[in-house]
């Protein structure tokens, strides 16, 4: 039997990944940039053994059915091929997400699974190679291998599409992200499906790809100069451009709910009042507010006038993947 255990933190993109050039290998159409966060993470243990009759996946102590386990099983097939083994695995995952947050994260989940498999099967992958492997489970997972600011270079092959940390002199430690959890969630379209529809049908998609590459350069410069206003501005604009692509789909769709609009409006109002903060949104209705750590308490206090305390969570920059234990016996 061989065991591996890893802990990976989630990440939120400031310059979004939206659209794939290769669906099977999960190679994106544009490079992206994210901030790894400390508040949400996944701990995963995987054990390969000849005693296992088939793969099993437990999430927060619940055995998942085949549909819920599909991506995990596909990932296990991939690593078995890489490690040239036919042993089945038991995967036990804990998602540490504050209750009712509705923030199930494929990024931290797939990164932790990749890390646990790397340990269990002694694949001896470097973190960059591990990031390319995690990408095969879910694109954004490749960025969760690293801490702080992370760039995912799109590349053009399985081995060249991977993430690395952006040197920032620990500037990320001065930043914070406040999550506004929106209750009235509309029926969600997964990011996988949403980006598929966008690539296939959105007339704005080619423009998005060009804009995202330009925004990435601006964001990297902002990080290099530790210019918060420039980073916030380009992040917010980039998120809006990503969401604009979905409105131009056939049929059109949107991840926004009335409360998302209310939250975005609140951030704009706070900015007019002199608070330095910017929003971003992913494939769901929650709104995330980027600000400087020193300003976070005051901004939180303002947001509490509009939203319940239980809807607001502060996260700080998070670390890279951690390998927790290795245990191989025969
Ligand atoms: C909007 O990584 O969940 O959060 O690669 O199909 O599994 P798949 O998609 P996923 O997409 C994340 C999209 C996003 C933007 C981002 O994180 O960059």
CSV table of C-alpha atoms and ligand atoms in Angstrom, one decimal:
chain,number,residue,atom,x,y,z
A,1,UNK,CA,0.0,0.0,0.0
A,2,UNK,CA,1.2,3.5,-0.7
A,3,UNK,CA,-0.1,6.7,0.8
A,4,UNK,CA,0.3,10.4,0.1
A,5,UNK,CA,-1.3,13.4,1.7
A,6,UNK,CA,-1.2,17.0,0.7
A,7,UNK,CA,-2.8,20.3,1.6
A,8,UNK,CA,-3.5,22.9,-1.1
A,9,UNK,CA,-5.0,26.4,-0.9
A,10,UNK,CA,-7.5,27.8,-3.3
A,11,UNK,CA,-6.7,30.7,-5.6
A,12,UNK,CA,-8.7,33.5,-7.1
A,13,UNK,CA,-7.7,34.8,-10.5
A,14,UNK,CA,-7.1,38.5,-11.0
A,15,UNK,CA,-6.6,38.0,-14.7
A,16,UNK,CA,-9.0,35.2,-15.6
A,17,UNK,CA,-8.6,31.9,-17.4
A,18,UNK,CA,-11.6,31.6,-19.6
A,19,UNK,CA,-11.5,29.3,-22.7
A,20,UNK,CA,-9.4,26.4,-23.8
A,21,UNK,CA,-7.3,25.9,-26.9
A,22,UNK,CA,-7.2,22.1,-26.1
A,23,UNK,CA,-10.2,20.6,-24.2
A,24,UNK,CA,-8.6,17.2,-23.5
A,25,UNK,CA,-5.2,18.5,-22.2
A,26,UNK,CA,-6.8,21.6,-20.6
A,27,UNK,CA,-4.6,24.1,-22.3
A,28,UNK,CA,-6.0,27.6,-22.0
A,29,UNK,CA,-6.5,30.1,-24.7
A,30,UNK,CA,-4.9,32.9,-22.6
A,31,UNK,CA,-2.4,33.1,-19.7
A,32,UNK,CA,-3.8,34.0,-16.3
A,33,UNK,CA,-2.7,35.4,-12.9
A,34,UNK,CA,-4.0,34.6,-9.5
A,35,UNK,CA,-3.6,35.2,-5.8
A,36,UNK,CA,-3.5,32.1,-3.6
A,37,UNK,CA,-5.5,32.6,-0.4
A,38,UNK,CA,-5.2,31.2,3.1
A,39,UNK,CA,-8.9,31.0,4.1
A,40,UNK,CA,-10.0,28.0,1.9
A,41,UNK,CA,-8.1,24.8,1.4
A,42,UNK,CA,-8.4,21.1,0.8
A,43,UNK,CA,-6.5,18.3,2.5
A,44,UNK,CA,-6.4,15.1,0.6
A,45,UNK,CA,-5.1,11.6,1.4
A,46,UNK,CA,-4.8,9.0,-1.3
A,47,UNK,CA,-3.9,5.4,-0.8
A,48,UNK,CA,-3.2,3.0,-3.6
A,49,UNK,CA,-3.5,-0.7,-2.6
A,50,UNK,CA,-4.1,-4.1,-4.1
A,51,UNK,CA,-6.8,-4.5,-1.5
A,52,UNK,CA,-8.9,-1.9,-3.3
A,53,UNK,CA,-11.4,-3.5,-5.7
A,54,UNK,CA,-12.1,-0.1,-7.3
A,55,UNK,CA,-11.5,3.6,-6.8
A,56,UNK,CA,-13.5,5.4,-4.1
A,57,UNK,CA,-13.8,9.0,-3.3
A,58,UNK,CA,-14.9,10.4,0.1
A,59,UNK,CA,-15.5,14.2,0.4
A,60,UNK,CA,-16.0,15.5,3.9
A,61,UNK,CA,-16.6,11.9,5.1
A,62,UNK,CA,-19.3,11.3,2.5
A,63,UNK,CA,-18.8,8.6,-0.2
A,64,UNK,CA,-19.3,10.3,-3.5
A,65,UNK,CA,-21.3,8.6,-6.3
A,66,UNK,CA,-19.8,8.0,-9.8
A,67,UNK,CA,-21.1,11.2,-11.2
A,68,UNK,CA,-19.6,13.3,-8.3
A,69,UNK,CA,-16.4,11.3,-8.6
A,70,UNK,CA,-16.0,11.5,-12.3
A,71,UNK,CA,-13.2,14.1,-12.5
A,72,UNK,CA,-11.3,12.4,-9.6
A,73,UNK,CA,-11.5,9.0,-11.3
A,74,UNK,CA,-10.4,10.4,-14.6
A,75,UNK,CA,-7.5,12.0,-12.8
A,76,UNK,CA,-6.6,8.7,-11.1
A,77,UNK,CA,-6.5,7.0,-14.5
A,78,UNK,CA,-4.1,9.6,-15.7
A,79,UNK,CA,-1.7,9.2,-12.8
A,80,UNK,CA,-1.9,5.4,-13.0
A,81,UNK,CA,-0.8,5.6,-16.6
A,82,UNK,CA,2.1,8.0,-15.6
A,83,UNK,CA,3.2,5.7,-12.7
A,84,UNK,CA,2.6,2.5,-14.7
A,85,UNK,CA,0.5,0.9,-12.0
A,86,UNK,CA,-2.9,-0.6,-12.0
A,87,UNK,CA,-3.7,-0.3,-8.3
A,88,UNK,CA,-7.0,1.3,-7.4
A,89,UNK,CA,-7.1,4.2,-4.9
A,90,UNK,CA,-9.1,5.4,-2.0
A,91,UNK,CA,-9.2,9.2,-1.9
A,92,UNK,CA,-10.3,11.0,1.2
A,93,UNK,CA,-10.7,14.8,0.9
A,94,UNK,CA,-11.6,17.5,3.4
A,95,UNK,CA,-12.7,20.9,1.9
A,96,UNK,CA,-12.1,23.6,4.5
A,97,UNK,CA,-14.6,26.1,3.4
A,98,UNK,CA,-16.5,28.2,6.0
A,99,UNK,CA,-20.0,26.7,6.4
A,100,UNK,CA,-22.6,27.5,3.8
A,101,UNK,CA,-20.1,29.4,1.7
A,102,UNK,CA,-20.9,27.6,-1.4
A,103,UNK,CA,-17.3,27.9,-2.5
A,104,UNK,CA,-16.5,24.3,-3.4
A,105,UNK,CA,-13.2,24.6,-5.0
A,106,UNK,CA,-11.9,22.5,-7.8
A,107,UNK,CA,-8.7,24.5,-7.7
A,108,UNK,CA,-7.6,23.5,-4.2
A,109,UNK,CA,-9.2,20.0,-4.6
A,110,UNK,CA,-7.4,19.0,-7.7
A,111,UNK,CA,-4.1,20.5,-6.6
A,112,UNK,CA,-4.2,18.6,-3.3
A,113,UNK,CA,-5.1,15.4,-5.2
A,114,UNK,CA,-2.2,15.8,-7.6
A,115,UNK,CA,0.1,16.5,-4.7
A,116,UNK,CA,-1.1,13.4,-2.8
A,117,UNK,CA,-0.7,11.2,-5.9
A,118,UNK,CA,2.8,12.6,-6.5
A,119,UNK,CA,3.7,11.5,-2.9
A,120,UNK,CA,1.9,8.2,-3.0
A,121,UNK,CA,3.3,7.0,-6.3
A,122,UNK,CA,6.7,8.7,-5.9
A,123,UNK,CA,6.4,10.5,-9.1
A,124,UNK,CA,9.1,12.9,-7.9
A,125,UNK,CA,7.7,15.8,-9.8
A,126,UNK,CA,9.0,19.3,-9.3
A,127,UNK,CA,6.3,21.9,-8.3
A,128,UNK,CA,6.2,23.2,-11.9
A,129,UNK,CA,5.7,19.6,-13.2
A,130,UNK,CA,3.1,19.0,-10.5
A,131,UNK,CA,1.3,22.2,-11.6
A,132,UNK,CA,1.1,20.8,-15.2
A,133,UNK,CA,-0.3,17.5,-13.8
A,134,UNK,CA,-2.9,19.3,-11.5
A,135,UNK,CA,-4.0,21.3,-14.6
A,136,UNK,CA,-5.2,18.1,-16.1
A,137,UNK,CA,-7.7,17.8,-13.3
A,138,UNK,CA,-8.9,21.3,-13.4
A,139,UNK,CA,-7.2,24.2,-15.2
A,140,UNK,CA,-7.2,26.7,-12.2
A,141,UNK,CA,-5.7,23.9,-10.0
A,142,UNK,CA,-2.3,24.4,-11.6
A,143,UNK,CA,-2.1,27.8,-9.9
A,144,UNK,CA,-2.8,26.4,-6.4
A,145,UNK,CA,0.5,24.5,-6.3
A,146,UNK,CA,2.2,27.9,-5.6
A,147,UNK,CA,1.6,30.6,-3.0
A,148,UNK,CA,1.2,34.3,-3.4
A,149,UNK,CA,0.9,35.7,-6.9
A,150,UNK,CA,1.0,33.0,-9.5
A,151,UNK,CA,1.1,33.2,-13.3
A,152,UNK,CA,-0.2,30.3,-15.5
A,153,UNK,CA,1.6,30.5,-18.8
A,154,UNK,CA,-0.8,29.1,-21.3
A,155,UNK,CA,1.9,27.2,-23.3
A,156,UNK,CA,1.0,25.0,-26.2
A,157,UNK,CA,1.6,21.5,-25.0
A,158,UNK,CA,1.0,19.3,-22.0
A,159,UNK,CA,4.5,20.0,-20.5
A,160,UNK,CA,4.6,23.7,-21.4
A,161,UNK,CA,1.3,24.8,-19.9
A,162,UNK,CA,2.1,25.4,-16.3
A,163,UNK,CA,2.2,27.9,-13.4
A,164,UNK,CA,5.0,29.6,-11.5
A,165,UNK,CA,5.1,32.1,-8.7
A,166,UNK,CA,5.6,35.7,-9.5
A,167,UNK,CA,8.4,37.5,-7.6
A,168,UNK,CA,6.7,40.2,-5.6
A,169,UNK,CA,8.9,40.9,-2.6
A,170,UNK,CA,6.1,39.5,-0.4
A,171,UNK,CA,3.8,42.4,-1.4
A,172,UNK,CA,0.9,40.0,-1.4
A,173,UNK,CA,1.2,39.9,2.4
A,174,UNK,CA,-0.1,43.5,2.4
A,175,UNK,CA,-3.2,42.5,0.5
A,176,UNK,CA,-6.5,41.0,1.5
A,177,UNK,CA,-9.6,39.7,-0.3
A,178,UNK,CA,-13.1,40.0,1.2
A,179,UNK,CA,-15.6,37.4,0.0
A,180,UNK,CA,-19.2,38.6,-0.3
A,181,UNK,CA,-21.3,35.4,-0.3
A,182,UNK,CA,-24.4,36.0,-2.2
A,183,UNK,CA,-27.4,34.0,-1.2
A,184,UNK,CA,-29.8,34.2,-4.1
A,185,UNK,CA,-27.7,32.0,-6.3
A,186,UNK,CA,-29.2,31.4,-9.8
A,187,UNK,CA,-28.9,28.0,-11.4
A,188,UNK,CA,-25.2,27.8,-12.1
A,189,UNK,CA,-23.4,26.7,-15.2
A,190,UNK,CA,-20.1,25.1,-14.4
A,191,UNK,CA,-17.0,26.9,-15.4
A,192,UNK,CA,-16.1,24.0,-17.7
A,193,UNK,CA,-19.4,24.2,-19.6
A,194,UNK,CA,-19.5,28.0,-19.4
A,195,UNK,CA,-16.1,28.4,-21.1
A,196,UNK,CA,-17.0,25.7,-23.7
A,197,UNK,CA,-20.1,27.7,-24.7
A,198,UNK,CA,-18.1,30.9,-24.8
A,199,UNK,CA,-15.4,29.5,-27.1
A,200,UNK,CA,-18.0,27.9,-29.3
A,201,UNK,CA,-20.6,30.7,-29.6
A,202,UNK,CA,-19.4,34.1,-28.2
A,203,UNK,CA,-18.5,36.6,-30.8
A,204,UNK,CA,-16.6,38.5,-28.0
A,205,UNK,CA,-14.3,35.5,-27.3
A,206,UNK,CA,-11.5,36.4,-29.8
A,207,UNK,CA,-11.5,40.0,-28.3
A,208,UNK,CA,-11.4,38.6,-24.8
A,209,UNK,CA,-8.3,36.6,-25.5
A,210,UNK,CA,-6.4,39.6,-26.9
A,211,UNK,CA,-7.6,41.8,-24.0
A,212,UNK,CA,-6.6,39.2,-21.3
A,213,UNK,CA,-3.1,39.1,-22.7
A,214,UNK,CA,-2.8,42.9,-22.5
A,215,UNK,CA,-4.4,42.9,-19.0
A,216,UNK,CA,-1.8,40.3,-17.8
A,217,UNK,CA,1.1,42.6,-18.8
A,218,UNK,CA,-0.5,45.5,-16.9
A,219,UNK,CA,-1.1,43.3,-13.8
A,220,UNK,CA,2.4,42.0,-13.8
A,221,UNK,CA,3.7,45.6,-14.0
A,222,UNK,CA,1.5,46.7,-11.2
A,223,UNK,CA,2.9,43.8,-9.1
A,224,UNK,CA,6.4,44.8,-10.0
A,225,UNK,CA,5.8,48.4,-8.9
A,226,UNK,CA,3.5,47.4,-6.0
A,227,UNK,CA,0.9,49.7,-7.4
A,228,UNK,CA,-2.3,48.6,-5.8
A,229,UNK,CA,-4.6,51.0,-7.7
A,230,UNK,CA,-3.3,49.7,-11.0
A,231,UNK,CA,-3.6,46.1,-10.0
A,232,UNK,CA,-7.1,46.6,-8.6
A,233,UNK,CA,-8.3,48.5,-11.7
A,234,UNK,CA,-7.0,46.0,-14.2
A,235,UNK,CA,-8.4,43.1,-12.2
A,236,UNK,CA,-11.9,44.5,-12.0
A,237,UNK,CA,-11.9,45.4,-15.7
A,238,UNK,CA,-10.6,42.0,-16.6
A,239,UNK,CA,-13.4,40.2,-14.6
A,240,UNK,CA,-16.0,42.4,-16.3
A,241,UNK,CA,-14.6,41.5,-19.8
A,242,UNK,CA,-14.7,37.8,-18.9
A,243,UNK,CA,-18.3,38.1,-17.9
A,244,UNK,CA,-19.2,40.2,-21.0
A,245,UNK,CA,-18.2,37.2,-23.1
A,246,UNK,CA,-21.1,35.2,-21.6
A,247,UNK,CA,-23.7,37.8,-22.5
A,248,UNK,CA,-22.6,37.5,-26.2
A,249,UNK,CA,-23.1,33.7,-26.2
A,250,UNK,CA,-25.7,31.9,-28.1
A,251,UNK,CA,-27.9,31.4,-26.0
A,252,UNK,CA,-26.6,34.2,-23.7
A,253,UNK,CA,-26.1,33.5,-20.0
A,254,UNK,CA,-24.8,35.3,-16.9
A,255,UNK,CA,-23.3,34.3,-13.5
A,256,UNK,CA,-24.6,37.4,-11.9
A,257,UNK,CA,-27.6,37.6,-9.6
A,258,UNK,CA,-29.3,40.7,-8.3
A,259,UNK,CA,-27.2,40.5,-5.2
A,260,UNK,CA,-24.0,40.3,-7.2
A,261,UNK,CA,-24.9,43.6,-8.9
A,262,UNK,CA,-25.7,45.1,-5.5
A,263,UNK,CA,-22.3,44.0,-4.2
A,264,UNK,CA,-20.5,45.4,-7.3
A,265,UNK,CA,-22.3,48.6,-6.9
A,266,UNK,CA,-21.4,48.8,-3.2
A,267,UNK,CA,-17.7,48.4,-4.1
A,268,UNK,CA,-18.0,51.3,-6.6
A,269,UNK,CA,-19.7,53.5,-4.1
A,270,UNK,CA,-17.1,52.7,-1.5
A,271,UNK,CA,-14.4,53.7,-4.0
A,272,UNK,CA,-16.2,57.0,-4.6
A,273,UNK,CA,-16.1,57.6,-0.8
A,274,UNK,CA,-12.4,57.2,-0.9
A,275,UNK,CA,-12.0,53.5,0.0
A,276,UNK,CA,-9.5,51.7,-2.1
A,277,UNK,CA,-11.1,48.4,-3.2
A,278,UNK,CA,-11.9,46.5,-6.4
A,279,UNK,CA,-14.1,43.5,-7.2
A,280,UNK,CA,-13.7,40.3,-9.1
A,281,UNK,CA,-16.1,37.5,-9.9
A,282,UNK,CA,-15.8,33.9,-11.1
A,283,UNK,CA,-18.3,31.4,-12.5
A,284,UNK,CA,-20.8,32.0,-9.8
A,285,UNK,CA,-22.6,34.9,-8.1
A,286,UNK,CA,-20.2,35.6,-5.2
A,287,UNK,CA,-18.2,38.8,-5.3
A,288,UNK,CA,-14.6,39.1,-4.1
A,289,UNK,CA,-13.2,42.4,-3.0
A,290,UNK,CA,-9.5,43.0,-3.4
A,291,UNK,CA,-8.1,45.6,-0.9
A,292,UNK,CA,-5.0,46.4,1.1
A,293,UNK,CA,-4.8,44.5,4.4
A,294,UNK,CA,-4.6,47.8,6.5
A,295,UNK,CA,-7.9,49.0,4.9
A,296,UNK,CA,-9.7,45.6,5.3
A,297,UNK,CA,-11.3,46.3,8.7
A,298,UNK,CA,-12.8,49.6,7.6
A,299,UNK,CA,-14.0,48.2,4.3
A,300,UNK,CA,-15.5,45.2,6.1
A,301,UNK,CA,-17.3,47.5,8.5
A,302,UNK,CA,-18.8,49.4,5.5
A,303,UNK,CA,-19.8,46.2,3.8
A,304,UNK,CA,-21.5,45.0,7.0
A,305,UNK,CA,-24.0,47.9,6.6
A,306,UNK,CA,-25.2,46.1,3.4
A,307,UNK,CA,-24.5,42.4,4.0
A,308,UNK,CA,-24.8,40.1,7.0
A,309,UNK,CA,-21.6,39.2,8.9
A,310,UNK,CA,-22.1,35.6,7.9
A,311,UNK,CA,-21.9,36.7,4.2
A,312,UNK,CA,-18.5,38.2,4.6
A,313,UNK,CA,-15.2,36.4,4.9
A,314,UNK,CA,-11.7,37.9,4.9
A,315,UNK,CA,-8.8,36.0,3.3
A,316,UNK,CA,-5.2,36.8,3.2
A,317,UNK,CA,-2.5,35.6,0.8
A,318,UNK,CA,-1.9,31.8,1.2
A,319,UNK,CA,1.2,29.6,0.8
A,320,UNK,CA,2.2,26.9,-1.7
A,321,UNK,CA,1.1,23.3,-1.5
A,322,UNK,CA,2.2,21.4,1.6
A,323,UNK,CA,3.1,17.6,1.6
A,324,UNK,CA,1.9,16.2,4.9
A,325,UNK,CA,3.0,12.6,5.1
A,326,UNK,CA,4.3,9.8,3.0
A,327,UNK,CA,3.9,6.2,3.9
A,328,UNK,CA,4.9,3.3,1.7
A,329,UNK,CA,4.7,-0.4,2.8
A,330,UNK,CA,4.5,-3.5,0.8
B,1,LIG,C1,-13.8,31.7,-13.8
B,1,LIG,O1,-10.4,25.7,-13.6
B,1,LIG,O2,-12.8,25.4,-12.8
B,1,LIG,O3,-12.6,30.6,-12.1
B,1,LIG,O4,-10.3,23.8,-16.3
B,1,LIG,O5,-12.7,23.4,-16.9
B,1,LIG,O6,-11.9,22.6,-14.7
B,1,LIG,P1,-11.7,23.6,-15.8
B,1,LIG,O7,-12.2,25.0,-15.2
B,1,LIG,P2,-11.8,25.8,-13.9
B,1,LIG,O8,-12.1,27.3,-14.4
B,1,LIG,C2,-11.9,28.4,-13.6
B,1,LIG,C3,-12.5,29.6,-14.3
B,1,LIG,C4,-12.6,30.9,-13.4
B,1,LIG,C5,-11.4,31.8,-13.7
B,1,LIG,C6,-10.0,31.4,-13.2
B,1,LIG,O9,-10.0,30.8,-12.1
B,1,LIG,O10,-9.0,31.8,-13.8
